[in-house]
Each structure stands twice: as C-alpha cells, then as structure tokens.
mmCIF file of C-alpha atoms in Angstrom:
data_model
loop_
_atom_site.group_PDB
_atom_site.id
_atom_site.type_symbol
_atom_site.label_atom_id
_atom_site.label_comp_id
_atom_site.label_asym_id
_atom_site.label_seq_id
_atom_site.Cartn_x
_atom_site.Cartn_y
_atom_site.Cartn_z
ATOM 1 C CA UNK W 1 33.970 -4.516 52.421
ATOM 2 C CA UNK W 2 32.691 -8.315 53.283
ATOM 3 C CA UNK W 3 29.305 -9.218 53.512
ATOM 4 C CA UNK W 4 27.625 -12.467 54.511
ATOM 5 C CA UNK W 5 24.439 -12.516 53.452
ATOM 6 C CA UNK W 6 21.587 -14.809 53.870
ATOM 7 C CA UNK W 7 18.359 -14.534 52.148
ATOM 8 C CA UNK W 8 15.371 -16.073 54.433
ATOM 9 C CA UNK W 9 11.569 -16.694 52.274
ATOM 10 C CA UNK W 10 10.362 -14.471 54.882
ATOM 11 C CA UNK W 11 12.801 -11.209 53.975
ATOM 12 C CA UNK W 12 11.100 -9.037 51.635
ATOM 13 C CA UNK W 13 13.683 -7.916 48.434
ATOM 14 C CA UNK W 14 12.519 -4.172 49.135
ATOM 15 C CA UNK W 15 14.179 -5.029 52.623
ATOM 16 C CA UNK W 16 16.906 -6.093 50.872
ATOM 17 C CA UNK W 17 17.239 -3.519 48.321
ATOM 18 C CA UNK W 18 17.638 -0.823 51.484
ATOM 19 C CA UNK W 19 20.274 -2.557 53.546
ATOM 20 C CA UNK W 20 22.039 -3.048 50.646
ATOM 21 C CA UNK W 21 22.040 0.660 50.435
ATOM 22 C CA UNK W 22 22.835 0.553 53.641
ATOM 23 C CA UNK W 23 25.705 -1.140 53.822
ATOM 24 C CA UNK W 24 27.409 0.801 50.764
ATOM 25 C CA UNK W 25 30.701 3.108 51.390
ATOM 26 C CA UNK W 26 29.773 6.560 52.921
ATOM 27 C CA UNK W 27 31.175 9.078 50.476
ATOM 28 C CA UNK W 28 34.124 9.125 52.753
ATOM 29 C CA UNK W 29 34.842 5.625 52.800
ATOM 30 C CA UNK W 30 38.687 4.654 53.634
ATOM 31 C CA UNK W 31 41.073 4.345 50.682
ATOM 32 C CA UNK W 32 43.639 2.308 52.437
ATOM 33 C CA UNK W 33 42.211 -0.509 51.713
ATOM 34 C CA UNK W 34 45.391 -3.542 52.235
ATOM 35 C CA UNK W 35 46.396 -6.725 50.495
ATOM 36 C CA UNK W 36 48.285 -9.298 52.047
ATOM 37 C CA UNK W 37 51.452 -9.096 54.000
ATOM 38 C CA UNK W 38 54.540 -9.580 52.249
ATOM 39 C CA UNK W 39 58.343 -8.975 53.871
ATOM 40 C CA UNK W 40 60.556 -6.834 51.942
ATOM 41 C CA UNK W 41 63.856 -8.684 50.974
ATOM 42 C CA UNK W 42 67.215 -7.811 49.895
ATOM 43 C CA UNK W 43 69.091 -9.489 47.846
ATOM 44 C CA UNK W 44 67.177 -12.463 47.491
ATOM 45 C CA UNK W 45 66.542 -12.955 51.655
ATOM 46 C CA UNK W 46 64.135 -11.153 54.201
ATOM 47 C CA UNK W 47 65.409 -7.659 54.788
ATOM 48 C CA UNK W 48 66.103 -8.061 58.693
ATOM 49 C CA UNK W 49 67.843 -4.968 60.657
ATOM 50 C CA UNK W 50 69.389 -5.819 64.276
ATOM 51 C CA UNK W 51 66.691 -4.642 67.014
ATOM 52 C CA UNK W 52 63.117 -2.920 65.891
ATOM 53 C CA UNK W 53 62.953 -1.861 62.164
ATOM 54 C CA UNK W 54 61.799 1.760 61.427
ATOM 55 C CA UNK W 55 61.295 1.480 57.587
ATOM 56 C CA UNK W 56 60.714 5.014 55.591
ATOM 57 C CA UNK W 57 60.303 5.587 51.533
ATOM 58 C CA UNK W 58 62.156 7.958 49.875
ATOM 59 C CA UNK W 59 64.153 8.791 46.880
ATOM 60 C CA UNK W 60 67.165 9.092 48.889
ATOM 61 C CA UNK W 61 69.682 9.387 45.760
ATOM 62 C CA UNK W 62 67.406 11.759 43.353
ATOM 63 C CA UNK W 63 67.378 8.989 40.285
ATOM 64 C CA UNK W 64 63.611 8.858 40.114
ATOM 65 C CA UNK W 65 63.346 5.535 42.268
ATOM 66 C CA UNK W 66 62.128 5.403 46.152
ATOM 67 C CA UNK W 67 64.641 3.820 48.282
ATOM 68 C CA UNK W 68 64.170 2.382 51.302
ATOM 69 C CA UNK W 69 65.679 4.049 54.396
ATOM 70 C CA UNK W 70 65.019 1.872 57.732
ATOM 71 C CA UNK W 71 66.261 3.076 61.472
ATOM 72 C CA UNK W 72 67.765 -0.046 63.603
ATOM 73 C CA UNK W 73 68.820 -1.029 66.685
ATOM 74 C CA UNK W 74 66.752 -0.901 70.366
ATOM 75 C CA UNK W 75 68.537 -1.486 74.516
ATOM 76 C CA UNK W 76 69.715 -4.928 73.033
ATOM 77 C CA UNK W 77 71.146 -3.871 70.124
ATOM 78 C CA UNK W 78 72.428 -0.631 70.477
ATOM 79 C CA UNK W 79 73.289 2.078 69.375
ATOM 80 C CA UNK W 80 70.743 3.161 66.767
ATOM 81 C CA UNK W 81 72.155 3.866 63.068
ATOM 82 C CA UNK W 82 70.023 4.542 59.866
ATOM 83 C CA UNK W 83 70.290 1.837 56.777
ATOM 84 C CA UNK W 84 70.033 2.592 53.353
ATOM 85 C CA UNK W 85 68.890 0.576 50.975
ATOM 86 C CA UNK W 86 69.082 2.425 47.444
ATOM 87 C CA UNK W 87 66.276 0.725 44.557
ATOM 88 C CA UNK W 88 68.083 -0.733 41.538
ATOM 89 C CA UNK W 89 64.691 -2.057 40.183
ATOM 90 C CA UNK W 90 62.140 -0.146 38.687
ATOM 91 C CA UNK W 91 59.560 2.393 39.838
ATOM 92 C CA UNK W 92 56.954 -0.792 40.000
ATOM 93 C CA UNK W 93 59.198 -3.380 40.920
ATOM 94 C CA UNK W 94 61.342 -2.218 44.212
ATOM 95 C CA UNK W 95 64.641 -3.957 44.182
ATOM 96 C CA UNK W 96 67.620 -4.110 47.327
ATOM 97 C CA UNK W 97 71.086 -5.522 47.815
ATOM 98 C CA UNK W 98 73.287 -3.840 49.497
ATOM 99 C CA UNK W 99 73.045 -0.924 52.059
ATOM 100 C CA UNK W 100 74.915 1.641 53.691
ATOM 101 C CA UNK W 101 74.369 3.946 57.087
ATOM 102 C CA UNK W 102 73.997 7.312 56.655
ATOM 103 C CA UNK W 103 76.755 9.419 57.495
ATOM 104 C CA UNK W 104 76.719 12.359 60.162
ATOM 105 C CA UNK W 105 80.471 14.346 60.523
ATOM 106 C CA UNK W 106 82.079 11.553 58.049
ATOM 107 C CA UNK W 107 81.156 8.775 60.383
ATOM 108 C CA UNK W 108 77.860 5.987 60.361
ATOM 109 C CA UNK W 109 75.213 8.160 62.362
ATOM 110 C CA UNK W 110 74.177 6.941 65.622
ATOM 111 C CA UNK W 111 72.204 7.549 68.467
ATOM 112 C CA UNK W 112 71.569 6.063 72.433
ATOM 113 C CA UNK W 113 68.940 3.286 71.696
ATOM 114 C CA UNK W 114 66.835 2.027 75.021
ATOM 115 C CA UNK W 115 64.445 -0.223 74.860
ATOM 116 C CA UNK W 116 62.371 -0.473 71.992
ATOM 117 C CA UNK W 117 64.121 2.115 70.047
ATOM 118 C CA UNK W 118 66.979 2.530 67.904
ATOM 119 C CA UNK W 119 66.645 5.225 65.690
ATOM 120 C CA UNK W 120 63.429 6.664 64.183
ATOM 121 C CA UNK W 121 64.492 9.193 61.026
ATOM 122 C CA UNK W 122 62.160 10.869 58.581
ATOM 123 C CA UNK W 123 63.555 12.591 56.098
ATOM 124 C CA UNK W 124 62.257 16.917 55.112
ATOM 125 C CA UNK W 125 63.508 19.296 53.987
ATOM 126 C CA UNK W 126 63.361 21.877 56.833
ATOM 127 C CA UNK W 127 65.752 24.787 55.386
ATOM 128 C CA UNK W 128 65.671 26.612 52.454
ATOM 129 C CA UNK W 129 68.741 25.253 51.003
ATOM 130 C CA UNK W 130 66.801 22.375 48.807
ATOM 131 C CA UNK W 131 69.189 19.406 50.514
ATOM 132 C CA UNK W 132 66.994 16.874 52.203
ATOM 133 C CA UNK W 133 67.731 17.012 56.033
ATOM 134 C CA UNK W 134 66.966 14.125 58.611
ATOM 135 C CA UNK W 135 64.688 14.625 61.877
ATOM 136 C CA UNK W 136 65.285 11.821 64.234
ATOM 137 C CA UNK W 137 63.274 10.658 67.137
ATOM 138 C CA UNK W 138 65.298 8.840 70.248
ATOM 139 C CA UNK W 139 64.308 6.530 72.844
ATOM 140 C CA UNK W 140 64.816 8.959 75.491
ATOM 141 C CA UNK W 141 62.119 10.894 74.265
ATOM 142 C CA UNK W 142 64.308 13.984 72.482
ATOM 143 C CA UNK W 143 64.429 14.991 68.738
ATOM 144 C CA UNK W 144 67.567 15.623 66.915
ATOM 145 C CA UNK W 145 67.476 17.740 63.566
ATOM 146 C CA UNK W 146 70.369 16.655 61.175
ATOM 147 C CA UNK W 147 71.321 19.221 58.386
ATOM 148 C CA UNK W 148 72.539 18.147 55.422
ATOM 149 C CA UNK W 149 76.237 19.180 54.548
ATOM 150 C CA UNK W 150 76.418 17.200 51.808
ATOM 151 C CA UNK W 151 73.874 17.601 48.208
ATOM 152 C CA UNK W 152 70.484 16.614 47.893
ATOM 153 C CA UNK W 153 71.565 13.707 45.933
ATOM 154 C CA UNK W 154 74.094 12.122 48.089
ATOM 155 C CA UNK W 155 73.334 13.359 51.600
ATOM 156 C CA UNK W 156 75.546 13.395 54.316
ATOM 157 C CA UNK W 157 74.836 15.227 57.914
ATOM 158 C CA UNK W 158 76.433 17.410 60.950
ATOM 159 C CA UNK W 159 76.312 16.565 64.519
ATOM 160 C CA UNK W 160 72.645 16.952 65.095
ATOM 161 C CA UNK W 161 70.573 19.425 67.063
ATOM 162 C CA UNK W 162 68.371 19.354 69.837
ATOM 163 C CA UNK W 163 64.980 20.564 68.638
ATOM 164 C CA UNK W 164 63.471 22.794 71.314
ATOM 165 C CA UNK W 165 60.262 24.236 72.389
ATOM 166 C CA UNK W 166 59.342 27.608 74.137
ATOM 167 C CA UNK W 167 59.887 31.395 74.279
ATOM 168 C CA UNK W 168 62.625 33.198 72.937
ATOM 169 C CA UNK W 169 65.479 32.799 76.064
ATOM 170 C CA UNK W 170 63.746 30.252 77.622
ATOM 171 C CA UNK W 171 63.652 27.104 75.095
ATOM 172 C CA UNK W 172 64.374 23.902 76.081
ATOM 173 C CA UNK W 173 64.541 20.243 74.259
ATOM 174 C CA UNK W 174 61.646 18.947 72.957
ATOM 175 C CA UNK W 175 60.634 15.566 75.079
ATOM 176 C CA UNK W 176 58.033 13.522 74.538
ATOM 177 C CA UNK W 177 58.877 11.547 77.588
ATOM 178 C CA UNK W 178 60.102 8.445 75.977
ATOM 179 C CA UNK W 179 59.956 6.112 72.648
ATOM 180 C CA UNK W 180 59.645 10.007 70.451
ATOM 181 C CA UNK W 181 58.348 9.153 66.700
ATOM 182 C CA UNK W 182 58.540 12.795 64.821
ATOM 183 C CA UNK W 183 57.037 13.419 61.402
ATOM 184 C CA UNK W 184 56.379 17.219 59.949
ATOM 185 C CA UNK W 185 52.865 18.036 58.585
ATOM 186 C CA UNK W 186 51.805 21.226 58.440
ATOM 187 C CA UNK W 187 48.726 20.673 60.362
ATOM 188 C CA UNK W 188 46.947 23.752 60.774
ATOM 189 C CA UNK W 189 47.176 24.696 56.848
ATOM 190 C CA UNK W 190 48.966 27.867 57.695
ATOM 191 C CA UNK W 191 52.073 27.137 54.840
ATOM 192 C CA UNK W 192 54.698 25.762 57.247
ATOM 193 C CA UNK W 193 55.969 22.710 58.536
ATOM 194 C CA UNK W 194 55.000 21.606 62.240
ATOM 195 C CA UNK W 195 56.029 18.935 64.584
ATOM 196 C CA UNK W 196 53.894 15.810 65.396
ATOM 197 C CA UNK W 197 55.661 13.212 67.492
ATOM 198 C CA UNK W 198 54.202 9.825 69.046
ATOM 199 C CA UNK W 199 55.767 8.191 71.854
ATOM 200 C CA UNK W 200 55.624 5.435 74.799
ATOM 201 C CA UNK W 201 52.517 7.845 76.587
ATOM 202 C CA UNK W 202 50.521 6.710 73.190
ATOM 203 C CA UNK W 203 49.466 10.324 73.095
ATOM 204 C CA UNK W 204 50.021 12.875 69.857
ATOM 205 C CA UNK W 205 52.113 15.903 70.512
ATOM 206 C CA UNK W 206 51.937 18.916 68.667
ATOM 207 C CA UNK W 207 53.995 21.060 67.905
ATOM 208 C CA UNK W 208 53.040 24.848 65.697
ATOM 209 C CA UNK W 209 55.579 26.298 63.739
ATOM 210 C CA UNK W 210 55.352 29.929 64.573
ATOM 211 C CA UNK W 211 58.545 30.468 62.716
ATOM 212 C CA UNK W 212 58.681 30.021 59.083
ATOM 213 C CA UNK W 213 58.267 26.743 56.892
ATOM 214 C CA UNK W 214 62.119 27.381 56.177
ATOM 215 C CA UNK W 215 63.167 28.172 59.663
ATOM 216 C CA UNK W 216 60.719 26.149 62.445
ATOM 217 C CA UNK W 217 60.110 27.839 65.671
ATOM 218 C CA UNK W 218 58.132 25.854 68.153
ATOM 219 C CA UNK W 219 57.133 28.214 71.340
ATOM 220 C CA UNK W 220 54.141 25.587 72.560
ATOM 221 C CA UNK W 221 52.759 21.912 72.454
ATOM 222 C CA UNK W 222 49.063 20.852 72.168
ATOM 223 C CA UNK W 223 48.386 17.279 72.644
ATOM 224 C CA UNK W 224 45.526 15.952 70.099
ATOM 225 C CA UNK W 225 42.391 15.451 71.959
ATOM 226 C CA UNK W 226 39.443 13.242 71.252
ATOM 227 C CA UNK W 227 36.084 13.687 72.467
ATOM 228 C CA UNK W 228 37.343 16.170 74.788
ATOM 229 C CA UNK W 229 40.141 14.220 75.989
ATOM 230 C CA UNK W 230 43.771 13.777 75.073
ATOM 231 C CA UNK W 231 43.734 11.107 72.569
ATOM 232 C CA UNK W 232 45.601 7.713 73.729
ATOM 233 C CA UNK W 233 46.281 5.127 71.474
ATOM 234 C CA UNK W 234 45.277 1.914 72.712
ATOM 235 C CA UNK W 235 48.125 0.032 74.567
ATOM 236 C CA UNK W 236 50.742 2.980 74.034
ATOM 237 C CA UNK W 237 54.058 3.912 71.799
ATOM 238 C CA UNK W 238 52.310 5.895 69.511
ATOM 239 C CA UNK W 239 53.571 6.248 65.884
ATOM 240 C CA UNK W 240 51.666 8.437 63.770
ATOM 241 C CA UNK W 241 51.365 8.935 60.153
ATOM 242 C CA UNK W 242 49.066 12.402 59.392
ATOM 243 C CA UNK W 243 47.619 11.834 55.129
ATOM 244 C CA UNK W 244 43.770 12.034 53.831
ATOM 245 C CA UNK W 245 43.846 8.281 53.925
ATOM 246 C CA UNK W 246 39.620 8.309 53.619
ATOM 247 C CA UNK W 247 39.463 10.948 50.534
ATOM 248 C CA UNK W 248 37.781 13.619 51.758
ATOM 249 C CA UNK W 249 40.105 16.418 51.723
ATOM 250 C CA UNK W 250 41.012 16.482 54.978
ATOM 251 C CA UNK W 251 43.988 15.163 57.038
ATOM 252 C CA UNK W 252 43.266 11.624 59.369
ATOM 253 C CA UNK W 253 45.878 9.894 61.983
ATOM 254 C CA UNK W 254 47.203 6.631 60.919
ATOM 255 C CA UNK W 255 48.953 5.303 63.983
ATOM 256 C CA UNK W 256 50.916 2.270 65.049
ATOM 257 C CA UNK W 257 51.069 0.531 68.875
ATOM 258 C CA UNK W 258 52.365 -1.760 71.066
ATOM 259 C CA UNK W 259 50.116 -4.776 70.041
ATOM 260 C CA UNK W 260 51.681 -4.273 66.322
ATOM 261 C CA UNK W 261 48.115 -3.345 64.689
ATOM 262 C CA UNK W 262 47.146 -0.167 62.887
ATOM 263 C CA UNK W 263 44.728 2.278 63.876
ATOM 264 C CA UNK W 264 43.166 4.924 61.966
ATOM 265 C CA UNK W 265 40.993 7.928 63.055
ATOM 266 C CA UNK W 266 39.394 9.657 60.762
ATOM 267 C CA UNK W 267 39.328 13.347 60.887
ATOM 268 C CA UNK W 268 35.513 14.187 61.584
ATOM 269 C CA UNK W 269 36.704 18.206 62.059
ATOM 270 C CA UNK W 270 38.464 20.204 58.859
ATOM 271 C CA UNK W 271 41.759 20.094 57.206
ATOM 272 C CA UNK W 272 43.033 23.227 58.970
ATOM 273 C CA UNK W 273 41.498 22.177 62.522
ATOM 274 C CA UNK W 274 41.844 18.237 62.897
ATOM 275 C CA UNK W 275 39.395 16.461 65.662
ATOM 276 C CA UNK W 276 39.089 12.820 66.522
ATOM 277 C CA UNK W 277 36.569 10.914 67.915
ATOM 278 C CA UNK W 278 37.198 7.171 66.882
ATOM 279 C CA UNK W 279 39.394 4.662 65.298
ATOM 280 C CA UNK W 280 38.942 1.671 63.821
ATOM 281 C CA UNK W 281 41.681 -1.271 63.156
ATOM 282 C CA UNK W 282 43.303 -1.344 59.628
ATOM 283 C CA UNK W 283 42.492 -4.501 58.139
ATOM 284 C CA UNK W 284 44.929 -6.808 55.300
ATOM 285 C CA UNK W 285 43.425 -8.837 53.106
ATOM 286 C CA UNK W 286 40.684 -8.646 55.546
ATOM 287 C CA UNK W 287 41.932 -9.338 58.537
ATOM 288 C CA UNK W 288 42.801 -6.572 60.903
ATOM 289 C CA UNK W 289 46.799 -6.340 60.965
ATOM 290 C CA UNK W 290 48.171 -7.324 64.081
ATOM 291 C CA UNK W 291 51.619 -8.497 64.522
ATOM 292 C CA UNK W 292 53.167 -11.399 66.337
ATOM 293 C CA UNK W 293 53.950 -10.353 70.118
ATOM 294 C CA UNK W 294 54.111 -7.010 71.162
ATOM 295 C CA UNK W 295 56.537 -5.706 68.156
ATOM 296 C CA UNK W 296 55.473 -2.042 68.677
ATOM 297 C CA UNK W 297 54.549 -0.910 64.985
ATOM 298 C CA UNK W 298 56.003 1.783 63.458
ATOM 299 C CA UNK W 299 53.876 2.616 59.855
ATOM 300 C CA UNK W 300 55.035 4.614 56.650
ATOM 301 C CA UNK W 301 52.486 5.395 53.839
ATOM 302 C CA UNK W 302 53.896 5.210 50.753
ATOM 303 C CA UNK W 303 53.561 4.294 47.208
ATOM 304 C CA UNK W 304 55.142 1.114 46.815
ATOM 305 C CA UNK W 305 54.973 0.251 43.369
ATOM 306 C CA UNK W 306 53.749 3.408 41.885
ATOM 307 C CA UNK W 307 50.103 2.041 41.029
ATOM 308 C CA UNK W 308 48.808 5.387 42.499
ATOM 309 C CA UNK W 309 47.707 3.377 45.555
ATOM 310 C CA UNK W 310 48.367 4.112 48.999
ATOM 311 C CA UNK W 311 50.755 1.299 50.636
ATOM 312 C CA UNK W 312 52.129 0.530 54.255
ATOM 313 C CA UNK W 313 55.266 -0.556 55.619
ATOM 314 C CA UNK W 314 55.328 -1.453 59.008
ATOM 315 C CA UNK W 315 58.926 -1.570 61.196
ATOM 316 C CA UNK W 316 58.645 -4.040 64.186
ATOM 317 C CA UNK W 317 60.827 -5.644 66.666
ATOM 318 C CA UNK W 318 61.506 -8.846 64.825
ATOM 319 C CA UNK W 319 63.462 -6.299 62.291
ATOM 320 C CA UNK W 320 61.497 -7.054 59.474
ATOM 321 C CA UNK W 321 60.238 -4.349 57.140
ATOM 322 C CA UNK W 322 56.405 -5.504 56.417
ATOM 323 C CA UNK W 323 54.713 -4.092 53.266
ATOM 324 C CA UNK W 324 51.017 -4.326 52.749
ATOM 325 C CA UNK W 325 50.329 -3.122 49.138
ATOM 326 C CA UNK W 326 47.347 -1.034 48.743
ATOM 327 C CA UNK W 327 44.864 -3.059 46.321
ATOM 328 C CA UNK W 328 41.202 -1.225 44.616
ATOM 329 C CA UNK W 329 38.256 -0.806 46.538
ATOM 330 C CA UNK W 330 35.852 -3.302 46.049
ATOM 331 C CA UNK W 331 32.633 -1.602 43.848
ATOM 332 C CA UNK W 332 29.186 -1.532 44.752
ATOM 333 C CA UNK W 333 28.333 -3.319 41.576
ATOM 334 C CA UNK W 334 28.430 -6.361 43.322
ATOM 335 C CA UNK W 335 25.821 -5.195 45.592
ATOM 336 C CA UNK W 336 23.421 -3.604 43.529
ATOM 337 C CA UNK W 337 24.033 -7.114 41.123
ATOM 338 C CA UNK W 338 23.078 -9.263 44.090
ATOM 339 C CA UNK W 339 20.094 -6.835 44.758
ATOM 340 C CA UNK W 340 18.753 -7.244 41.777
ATOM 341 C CA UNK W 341 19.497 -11.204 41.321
ATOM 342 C CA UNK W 342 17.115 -11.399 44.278
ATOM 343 C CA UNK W 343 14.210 -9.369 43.098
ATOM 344 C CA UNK W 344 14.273 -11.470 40.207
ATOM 345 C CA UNK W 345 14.323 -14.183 42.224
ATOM 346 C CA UNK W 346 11.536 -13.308 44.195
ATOM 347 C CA UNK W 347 9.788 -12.211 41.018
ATOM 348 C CA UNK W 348 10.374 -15.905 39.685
ATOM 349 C CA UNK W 349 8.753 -17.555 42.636
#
C-alpha cells in the first residue's frame, strides 16, 4: 500500500489519526503482494519457447526441487509440445539448462495449436494410481486428459482422452469454445477434484465432479457469475488460477487476459460456494502488471523460491516465462509512526 500524504495547518491530527485508520488493510487484505518483474533464464540466457509460453511449477522428477514445465507453440508455430525444464539449483535458488518435451506413446507430445495457443498442461493427479497425470487445454477449445504410463518420478503418457461432459450415454467433449485453459480445484469443498477452464469467451466454466476425486465424472457446466451475471474477464481469453490469495479462508479467482495484466476477484461468498462481484488489477512493484501488446497472459501461483510467499509466473506471446516474486506486506507501523510524528508535531506548534 502507497500513500501520498500531505499535511495542510488547517487538517486537524485527530483527522489524521482516523484516515490513517482508514486507509489500513481490511482484515482480508491481499497477500499477493508482487516485486518486480524478472524473466526466467536458462542456462545463462532468457528462457524463450517458440509461440506463447504457458509456464507451470512442479516437481516434475520427485527430488524435492520444483521444475519448471512450460506449454509452447500457437497458429505460427505449431504444433503445441510441453518443455521441461528440470531445477539443478536449490529449493531458493531455481536453476535451468537444458530441457526435454514430455513424452506421450514414446514420442514428444503434441497437440493442433491455432492462434494464440499451443499447449496449455497442468499437471494432477486424477487416478488413484499416485503417478502424476497431465490435463491439457487446446486451442480449439477441447481438453485432453493424459495418463501416466510411466512412474511418478519420470512420467511419460498415452494417447490422450477427450474429457467429456453429460449423462451417462449421452456425453460429449468438453468445449469451451476456443483458447480452453483447465486447472482442477475442488470448488465446492465436497472432497473431489472439479474442472475450471478459461478460454477466448473470457468467461469461467465449471465443471462438478459428480464422480469420485479418483475417477471425475462431469454430467453439467455452470459458468461463474458475478453480480448476477456470467462473469467476463475484461478483454477475453480467460486464464484462471482458483487459491485464497487474500487470507481469509476462502478460495478467490486470479485470472489472466488479453491485455497481459492480472486480475483478481476476491471471493466475497464462502469457500464451498464462491461469488464474485469485483476485481481489481494485480500490481508489481507497484505498478499494475500489464504486458507489452496484447500477449494474452497465462498466470501460475507458485512458490518460487520457497520463502513461504506466494509468486507468479506469467506465459505470454513473446515466449518468455515472467516471474514476479512475492515480497512482505508492507506494516501499518509506518502509519501509526507517521500518525503519531504529526500529533507531536502539532503538539510542538
């Protein structure tokens, strides 16, 4: 929180005192509060993927260490494939070289890109086999599930799935219309994993797991509304991340857009039942974040350097993977300090 303050002779301190008080964090104040923008290399250079980037954070390998996963490719560079970066640094010090594509039937695993989209994975583990499997979201709007065939430590995938939607007999293929982003959150609090997908509409789609959290079944979608309507992200290609990123207990949307900024709505319902009535623009260093162009942002929160913080990286089409490490809230302190330098000011005069 910034303040600019100016004290005028006429401006009582007891007026001072209470908008100071004022102006303090509600109790659920947002913790993602953002440093500057750095660009995650590799090997001594800018990481940089062919088409948009669509960075994730995971420990890929099992050694203790998050590695760096990031989708690739879009209608110019086609088709879409998924890089893997693996850490050889340390749990606070991230470190790249090399990378590899993840593997589906003993070949690099690709998909149609269109576009602005390559390939958009997220890694869960959706079976009860303990191998981490690999949702992906495709510019045409589908979602492919990818089981792992391989171990949990060195995965490798089948062909990929279809995931569908609907009744038993009458499913079809989940399609978001275009640009689909997928992430699983169980939203509802129910103990299984559900489907929340973004795409070119800039509208959330839900999807309930009425199966169970080891074998999804999706009969119906909701779309998240806000103030009574379905919620659109401003300017479209929604990309949403679904944490308590204001501390409260209870879930919020983190989203990326076509403009390349971040918007977050906080959850102003309960954990179990999300609602949404306004957003503001995530700010870096104090400056809301808003990429060069129209680079369609694609966020991951994460904990970079393992400083308990929350961090974001940010995919874009300049194929960059941005980080924005998470840095402490500013205290009151200050506040209540300058409050009080005043009244003794005032008390001098």
């Amino acid at each position: 929180m910034r303040i600019n303050t100016y004290i005028s002779p006429l401006f009582p301190a007891s007026a001072l005192l209470v908008a100071v008080h004022l102006l303090l964090p509600p109790a659920a104040a947002s913790i993602l509060n953002l440093g500057a923008e750095q660009i995650v290399q590799a090997g001594g250079v800018n990481l940089s993927v062919p088409g948009h980037s669509v960075p994730a954070f995971v420990d890929w390998n099992n050694d203790g260490l998050g590695d760096l996963i990031v989708g690739q490719g879009n209608g110019t560079y086609p088709p879409g494939k998924l890089r893997v970066y693996v850490n050889t640094g340390a749990p606070a010090a991230p470190q790249f070289s090399s990378y590899f594509f993840a593997q589906s039937n003993g070949a690099d695993l690709t998909v149609p890109a269109s576009g602005c989209l390559g390939l958009f994975g997220r890694t869960t583990y959706w079976d009860a086999d303990g191998r981490k499997d690999l949702v992906v979201g495709k510019a045409d709007g589908t979602v492919l599930l990818y089981t792992n065939i391989g171990t949990d430590a060195a995965p490798t995938f089948d062909g990929g799935i279809n995931l569908q939607v609907g009744q038993l007999g009458s499913k079809v293929n989940i399609n978001v219309g275009a640009r689909a982003t997928p992430i699983m959150v169980d939203w509802n609090n129910d103990g299984r994993k559900d489907l929340v997908i973004g795409g070119l509409d800039g509208k959330i789609h839900v999807f309930i797991n009425e199966g169970t959290d080891t074998a999804p079944d999706f009969l119906t979608q909701i779309l998240v509304q806000s103030g009574g309507t379905d919620l659109v992200v401003p300017t479209q290609r929604s990309s949403p991340v679904v944490l308590d990123l204001t501390d409260d207990g209870k879930k919020d949307l983190l989203t990326g857009n076509t403009e390349g900024q971040l918007l977050l709505y906080p959850n102003n319902g309960t954990d179990a039942n999300p609602s949404f009535s306004y957003y503001s623009y995530v700010t870096a260093d104090g400056v809301p974040i808003h990429l060069p162009g129209t680079p369609r942002s694609r966020p991951f929160v994460c904990d970079w350097n393992s400083d308990g913080l929350s961090d974001v990286l940010i995919g874009a089409g300049d194929g960059l993977v941005h980080l924005y490490l998470g840095v402490p809230e500013p205290t009151t302190l200050g506040l209540l300090g300058l409050a009080a330098l005043v009244l003794r000011f005032r008390r001098a005069a």
